[in-house]
C-alpha positions as a printed Julia matrix, in Angstrom:
215×3 Matrix{Float64}:
   8.85    1.48  -29.78
   9.09   -0.27  -26.7
   6.0    -2.52  -25.29
   4.15   -0.44  -22.56
   2.3    -2.34  -20.1
   0.25    0.84  -19.13
  -1.0     1.6   -22.8
  -1.08   -1.5   -23.89
  -3.42   -2.83  -21.12
  -5.04    0.63  -20.32
  -8.56   -1.01  -18.05
  -5.39   -2.79  -15.92
  -3.66    0.36  -15.71
  -5.34    3.23  -16.54
  -8.92    3.24  -15.06
 -11.39    6.09  -14.66
 -11.4     8.37  -11.53
 -14.73    6.74  -10.92
 -15.4     2.75   -9.39
 -15.61   -0.24  -12.15
 -15.29   -3.93  -12.18
 -12.59   -5.77  -13.55
 -11.46   -9.26  -14.02
  -8.08   -9.48  -13.94
  -6.49  -12.83  -15.4
  -3.31  -14.63  -13.76
   0.06  -12.42  -13.97
   3.89  -13.38  -12.99
   5.8   -10.84  -10.64
   8.81  -10.3    -9.48
   7.98  -10.3    -5.41
   9.58   -9.36   -2.4
   7.83   -9.48    1.01
   7.98   -7.98    4.49
   6.57   -5.94    6.73
   6.47   -2.0     8.34
   6.26    1.25    7.83
   6.9     2.0     4.02
   7.8     5.62    4.74
  11.05    4.71    7.21
  13.98    6.05    5.95
  16.22    2.94    4.41
  13.39    0.38    6.34
  12.82   -2.92    4.79
  10.35   -1.66    2.14
  12.58    0.63    0.2
  15.34   -2.2     0.53
  12.69   -4.46   -0.89
  11.73   -1.63   -3.88
  15.75   -1.2    -4.76
  15.57   -5.2    -5.1
  12.77   -5.37   -7.38
  14.3    -2.91   -9.86
  17.29   -4.67   -9.66
  15.94   -7.85  -11.17
  13.75   -6.04  -13.58
  16.23   -4.1   -15.01
  18.59   -7.32  -15.56
  15.67   -8.83  -17.2
  14.99   -5.81  -19.46
  18.9    -5.29  -20.45
  19.77   -8.88  -21.02
  19.36   -8.06  -24.52
  22.5    -6.13  -24.33
  24.35   -9.43  -22.65
  24.98  -13.17  -23.24
  21.53  -14.46  -22.49
  18.58  -14.61  -24.98
  15.51  -15.4   -23.2
  13.01  -16.94  -26.12
  10.32  -14.88  -27.23
  11.58  -11.47  -25.47
  10.78   -8.19  -26.92
  11.9    -4.39  -25.78
   9.3    -3.32  -23.12
   9.06   -0.47  -20.47
   9.39   -1.52  -17.09
   5.83   -2.28  -15.37
   5.37    0.54  -12.45
   5.59   -0.59   -9.1
   2.94   -2.25   -7.55
   1.96   -3.97   -3.55
  -0.35   -5.92   -2.13
  -1.2    -4.55    1.78
  -2.75   -6.24    5.06
  -2.75   -6.47    8.44
  -3.44   -9.24   11.12
  -7.14   -9.27   12.17
  -8.25   -5.94   10.13
 -10.39   -6.12    7.62
  -9.03   -3.7     4.54
  -6.65   -1.09    5.73
  -6.2     0.78    8.52
  -4.1     4.39    7.72
  -3.71    4.98   10.46
  -1.23    1.92   11.79
   1.5     1.89    8.95
   3.46    0.0    11.43
   1.49   -2.8    11.37
   1.29   -3.05    7.6
   2.39   -6.55    5.68
   3.01   -6.57    2.33
   3.85   -7.62   -1.08
   6.19   -5.39   -3.36
   6.1    -6.61   -7.15
   6.55   -5.74  -10.23
   5.36   -7.54  -12.88
   7.24   -9.64  -15.64
   6.61  -10.05  -19.6
   4.74  -13.32  -20.22
   8.27  -14.47  -22.07
  10.13  -14.27  -18.53
   9.92  -18.27  -17.15
  11.19  -19.35  -13.91
  14.8   -20.47  -15.16
  14.92  -16.83  -16.58
  14.16  -15.0   -13.24
  16.9   -17.68  -11.41
  19.61  -16.81  -14.14
  19.01  -12.99  -13.71
  19.1   -13.58   -9.2
  22.77  -14.96  -10.01
  23.21  -12.15  -13.02
  22.81   -9.26  -10.49
  24.08  -10.75   -7.6
  27.57  -11.99   -9.29
  27.31   -8.03  -10.87
  25.98   -5.55   -7.97
  27.69   -7.27   -4.97
  24.02   -7.65   -3.59
  22.26  -10.26   -2.03
  18.82  -11.09   -3.87
  17.67  -14.13   -2.6
  14.68  -12.53   -1.02
  13.12  -11.64   -4.6
  10.57  -14.73   -6.26
   8.86  -15.54   -9.09
   5.39  -15.29   -8.17
   2.22  -15.71   -9.92
  -1.11  -14.21   -8.73
  -4.25  -14.96  -10.14
  -6.61  -11.82   -9.13
  -9.72  -12.57  -10.25
 -13.02  -10.08   -9.72
 -11.8    -6.74   -8.48
 -13.55   -3.24   -8.38
 -10.42   -0.32   -8.6
 -10.67    3.69   -8.98
  -7.71    5.9   -10.03
  -7.13    7.61   -7.16
  -5.84   11.17   -7.58
  -3.59   12.95   -4.58
  -1.38   11.62   -1.37
  -1.49    8.36   -0.08
  -3.13    9.55    3.51
  -6.14   10.74    1.04
  -6.96    6.82   -0.06
  -9.89    6.26    2.63
 -12.06    8.98    0.08
 -11.37    6.5    -2.56
 -11.81    3.56   -0.98
 -15.11    4.69    0.06
 -16.29    5.64   -3.26
 -15.49    2.17   -4.07
 -17.22    0.83   -1.16
 -20.65    2.34   -2.31
 -20.12    1.37   -5.49
 -19.77   -2.55   -4.74
 -22.96   -1.75   -2.67
 -25.15   -0.6    -5.82
 -23.54   -2.81   -7.88
 -24.09   -6.54   -5.83
 -20.39   -6.82   -4.69
 -19.48   -7.53   -1.58
 -15.34   -6.88   -0.2
 -13.34  -10.11   -0.36
 -10.59   -9.56    1.17
  -9.29  -12.95    2.78
  -5.7   -14.38    3.3
  -5.17  -14.68   -0.07
  -7.33  -11.78   -1.86
  -5.56   -8.48   -0.46
  -5.7    -4.37   -0.94
  -3.9    -3.91   -3.96
  -2.01   -0.48   -5.77
  -0.55    0.02   -8.41
   2.15    3.33   -8.4
   2.04    5.24  -11.37
   3.98    8.66   -9.91
   7.57    8.43   -8.94
   6.63   10.45   -5.13
  10.4    11.81   -5.95
   8.93   13.56   -8.66
   5.13   14.31   -8.18
   3.83   16.69   -5.6
   1.66   14.76   -3.77
  -1.98   16.55   -5.01
  -0.86   14.93   -8.24
   0.41   11.37   -7.69
  -1.8     8.59   -9.03
  -2.24    5.51   -8.03
  -4.65    2.57   -8.48
  -6.3     0.96   -6.08
  -8.1    -2.29   -6.59
  -9.99   -4.48   -4.12
 -10.73   -8.3    -4.57
 -14.68   -8.77   -4.65
 -17.22  -11.47   -5.38
 -20.77  -11.45   -6.5
 -23.45  -10.92   -3.45
 -25.32  -14.54   -2.45
 -29.58  -14.61   -3.04
 -29.37  -14.1     0.63
 -27.77  -10.78    0.61
 -24.59  -12.31    1.88
């Protein structure tokens, strides 16, 4: 049976529908950076998602080609994720999606090296006749976070974020969004196949412990 990251690492992919703290280890990702409203038809975001899946499945299906990746095991391609921010905004302003900056990502199994990634770029470009140069190999150490499962439309996320903020206040955490630590979402539902009210999204915010002076 193929290794499924969602099932094997439930603490990171299947949190409860109430906020909780989690310490996230460093993870390797396929990543594409961009900006703008993710809902634009044929916009930069949707193009980025296509590039990510093109490389993700090239690596997964390497088992059927000439490339033998050391340590390879069969696995389910992990869900799409995104890191989001807006210049001059602490958190996310959902009313101005045109100002979004983002890094769209798909997790890589630990056995994938940068050399394997470079091979996958060349392989995908040769087979698909597409420019994949925007895709990068990105290692990110997320650290201490508060997360919660959000069920419902993306535009209703502020209510879940409010619950997370209340949890932080009660448990002695402070929101720690910086240039290096961002609002993080993990998309467990395919919006093409799931009605908005049933969509499941993990929302994760970086935090730190409140200082002794309350800051």
